[in-house]
Each structure stands twice: as structure tokens, then as C-alpha cells.
Amino acid sequence: MIGKVLGNYRVLKKLGEGGMGSVYLAQDLGLEREVALKIIAPELARNPQLMARFRVEAIAQAKLNHSNITAIHSFDEAAGHCFIVMEFVDGNTLKNIIKEKGKLPLPEAIRIFSQILQGIAYAHAKGVVHRDIKPSNIFLAKDGRVKIGDFGIAKVAGIDGLTKMGSTMGSPLYSSPEQLLGK
């Protein structure tokens, strides 16, 4: 995938991998900026239900314009790949920071948590419930900004749910009691 051009984006390097696919750093050839491409795995792209979920993720995040939420630029398909184009956050995940540093000093933890809460409050006011807030979905930019990412299992007001009643999604260690009970 490295070096490949998808639409208007040249893939530069792999940033990570998740349940739906991989995330790459890419160069937007038109606007000359770095972006992140979340590319759905080809085998999953053939599943209409999973593609619907991927689209809901893009819609959920695109509805949100807040300094503490990763911005979505577009949802696209090129060269046989479906992908979300989003803001590239130059930094690290909260998960990696905790792994490296251990327990964070209280003032730093409060600063990070405060920004997470601001982003979540904004999303809820717009009818979007993330449903998978965990350290690996929180990005800390080098300039200190905190960004919430990965709205893959978000519930969006006005969009029919893709999760069956009684089923659970997300990370059990970070799930609400309602999610664990399948409500």
C-alpha cells in the first residue's frame, strides 16, 4: 500500500491497524497536506452490513466540528479501496503515553480528561454517542491538544442502529453497563 495513490492521496506509511482495517499517513496531492486514511480491509468491504457501519462512522464524525474531535474530510472509494480521509493528528495515543510514562501526574490527567469531556459533551449535543471511549481512541497532539477518534461503533441520532438489541460491541473494559447488557 505504501507509495500507492488512491484518488488524490499518496500513501506514505502505516500508522496502525484496527478491527475494520488499517490507518495510513497520506499526502493530499491537491491541498498539499498530510492526512490520515482509514482504509477498510478488502474482505470486509464485500460485506454490506460492515460497509454500512463504516459509512455511519464517517457520517458520525463528519457531523462534528470540534477542536477535541478528529475532523473527517471525506468518505471515498478509489482503486478498489473504500476509505475515510481524516485529519492527521501528529502525536501519540493516550494508551501509548500511559504505557511509556505510567501513572500521569494529576494536573496532566485533569487537562487531558477535561478536553475529552468537552469533545464528548459536544458530540452528545449533536446526537452522536461514541460508545468506545478508551485510551487507544484518544490522541494527544504534540502541541497538547487532545483529539477523540474512531467513531466506528457510534450511535447517531436519525440513523437506524446497526447493532442488534442484546448484542454488545466495543471494549468490555471500557464499556458502560448499558452496553454490556446489550441495551
Coordinates of C-alpha atoms in Angstrom, one line a residue:
M1 CA 0.0 0.0 0.0
I2 CA 2.9 2.4 0.7
G3 CA 3.6 4.6 -2.3
K4 CA 0.2 3.8 -3.8
V5 CA -2.1 6.7 -5.0
L6 CA -5.7 6.4 -4.0
G7 CA -7.7 9.1 -5.7
N8 CA -6.0 12.3 -4.6
Y9 CA -3.9 10.7 -1.8
R10 CA -0.4 9.2 -1.9
V11 CA 0.0 6.6 0.9
L12 CA 3.2 7.4 2.9
K13 CA 3.3 5.0 5.8
K14 CA 1.2 2.7 8.0
L15 CA 0.1 4.3 11.3
G16 CA -1.9 1.5 12.8
E17 CA -4.4 -1.3 12.4
G18 CA -7.9 -2.0 13.9
G19 CA -10.9 -4.2 13.6
M20 CA -12.1 -2.6 10.4
G21 CA -8.9 -2.0 8.5
S22 CA -5.7 0.0 8.6
V23 CA -4.8 3.7 9.1
Y24 CA -2.1 5.3 6.9
L25 CA -0.4 8.6 6.8
A26 CA -1.0 10.1 3.3
Q27 CA -0.2 13.2 1.3
D28 CA -3.2 15.1 0.0
L29 CA -1.9 15.8 -3.5
G30 CA -4.4 18.6 -4.2
L31 CA -4.1 20.6 -0.9
E32 CA -0.5 19.6 -0.1
R33 CA -1.2 18.5 3.4
E34 CA -0.8 15.3 5.5
V35 CA -4.0 13.4 6.2
A36 CA -4.8 10.0 7.7
L37 CA -6.6 7.4 5.6
K38 CA -8.6 4.8 7.3
I39 CA -8.9 2.0 4.7
I40 CA -11.4 -0.8 5.2
A41 CA -10.0 -4.2 4.8
P42 CA -10.9 -5.6 1.3
E43 CA -12.5 -8.7 2.7
L44 CA -14.8 -6.6 4.9
A45 CA -15.7 -4.2 2.1
R46 CA -17.6 -7.1 0.4
N47 CA -20.0 -7.2 3.5
P48 CA -22.8 -4.7 3.0
Q49 CA -23.5 -4.5 6.8
L50 CA -19.9 -3.7 7.6
M51 CA -19.8 -1.2 4.8
A52 CA -22.9 0.5 6.3
R53 CA -21.1 0.6 9.7
F54 CA -18.0 2.2 8.1
R55 CA -20.2 4.8 6.4
V56 CA -22.0 5.5 9.7
E57 CA -18.6 6.1 11.3
A58 CA -17.8 8.6 8.6
I59 CA -21.2 10.3 8.9
A60 CA -21.0 10.4 12.8
Q61 CA -17.5 12.0 12.8
A62 CA -18.3 14.4 9.9
K63 CA -21.2 15.8 11.8
L64 CA -18.8 17.0 14.5
N65 CA -16.7 20.1 14.2
H66 CA -14.9 20.5 17.5
S67 CA -11.3 21.1 18.5
N68 CA -11.2 17.9 20.6
I69 CA -12.6 15.6 17.8
T70 CA -10.6 14.3 14.9
A71 CA -12.0 16.0 11.7
I72 CA -13.3 14.0 8.8
H73 CA -12.6 15.4 5.4
S74 CA -14.4 12.8 3.2
F75 CA -15.6 9.2 2.6
D76 CA -14.2 7.9 -0.7
E77 CA -13.5 4.9 -2.9
A78 CA -10.6 4.6 -5.3
A79 CA -8.6 1.8 -6.9
G80 CA -10.9 -0.8 -5.3
H81 CA -10.5 0.6 -1.7
C82 CA -13.1 2.3 0.5
F83 CA -11.6 4.8 2.9
I84 CA -12.2 7.7 5.3
V85 CA -10.0 10.8 4.9
M86 CA -9.4 12.5 8.2
E87 CA -7.2 14.9 10.0
F88 CA -3.8 13.6 10.8
V89 CA -3.0 14.1 14.5
D90 CA 0.8 14.3 14.9
G91 CA 1.3 12.8 18.3
N92 CA 0.5 9.7 20.2
T93 CA -2.4 7.8 21.7
L94 CA -3.2 8.1 25.4
K95 CA -2.7 4.3 25.6
N96 CA 0.9 4.6 24.4
I97 CA 1.6 7.5 26.7
I98 CA 0.3 5.6 29.7
K99 CA 2.4 2.6 28.7
E100 CA 5.5 4.8 28.4
K101 CA 5.1 7.0 31.4
G102 CA 2.8 5.0 33.8
K103 CA 0.5 7.0 36.0
L104 CA 0.1 10.6 34.8
P105 CA 0.6 13.5 37.2
L106 CA -2.8 14.8 38.4
P107 CA -2.6 18.2 36.6
E108 CA -1.8 16.5 33.3
A109 CA -4.6 13.9 33.7
I110 CA -7.1 16.6 34.5
R111 CA -6.0 18.6 31.5
I112 CA -6.5 15.6 29.2
F113 CA -9.7 14.4 30.8
S114 CA -11.2 17.9 30.6
Q115 CA -10.6 18.1 26.9
I116 CA -12.1 14.6 26.4
L117 CA -15.2 15.7 28.3
Q118 CA -15.5 18.8 26.1
G119 CA -15.4 16.7 23.0
I120 CA -17.9 14.1 24.3
A121 CA -20.3 16.8 25.5
Y122 CA -20.2 18.4 22.1
A123 CA -20.8 15.1 20.3
H124 CA -23.7 14.3 22.6
A125 CA -25.2 17.7 21.9
K126 CA -25.1 16.9 18.2
G127 CA -26.8 13.5 18.7
V128 CA -23.7 11.3 18.5
V129 CA -22.7 8.8 21.2
H130 CA -19.2 7.4 20.7
R131 CA -19.6 4.1 22.6
D132 CA -15.9 3.2 22.6
I133 CA -14.0 5.8 24.6
K134 CA -10.7 4.2 25.6
P135 CA -7.1 5.3 25.8
S136 CA -6.3 3.9 22.3
N137 CA -9.0 6.1 20.8
I138 CA -7.7 9.3 22.4
F139 CA -4.9 11.1 20.5
L140 CA -2.6 13.7 22.1
A141 CA -1.1 16.0 19.6
K142 CA 2.5 17.3 20.1
D143 CA 1.0 20.8 20.8
G144 CA -1.0 19.4 23.7
R145 CA -4.4 19.2 22.1
V146 CA -6.5 16.1 22.8
K147 CA -8.5 14.5 20.0
I148 CA -11.1 11.8 20.2
G149 CA -11.1 9.4 17.2
D150 CA -12.5 6.2 16.0
F151 CA -16.3 6.6 15.9
G152 CA -16.7 3.1 14.4
I153 CA -19.5 2.0 16.7
A154 CA -21.0 5.4 17.4
K155 CA -24.8 5.8 17.7
V156 CA -26.1 8.6 15.6
A157 CA -29.5 10.2 16.1
G158 CA -31.6 9.8 13.0
I159 CA -29.6 6.9 11.6
D160 CA -31.0 3.4 12.2
G161 CA -28.8 1.3 14.5
L162 CA -26.6 -1.4 13.1
T163 CA -26.3 -3.1 16.4
K164 CA -28.9 -5.7 17.3
M165 CA -30.7 -5.4 20.7
G166 CA -29.0 -7.8 23.1
S167 CA -25.6 -7.7 21.3
T168 CA -22.5 -5.9 22.6
M169 CA -19.8 -4.0 20.8
G170 CA -16.7 -2.2 21.9
S171 CA -14.1 -3.0 24.5
P172 CA -15.6 -4.6 27.6
L173 CA -13.1 -3.0 30.0
Y174 CA -14.3 0.5 28.8
S175 CA -18.0 -0.2 28.1
S176 CA -20.9 1.2 30.1
P177 CA -23.2 -1.1 32.0
E178 CA -25.9 -0.5 29.3
Q179 CA -23.6 -1.6 26.5
L180 CA -22.5 -4.7 28.5
L181 CA -26.2 -5.6 28.9
G182 CA -26.9 -5.1 25.2
K183 CA -29.2 -2.2 25.7

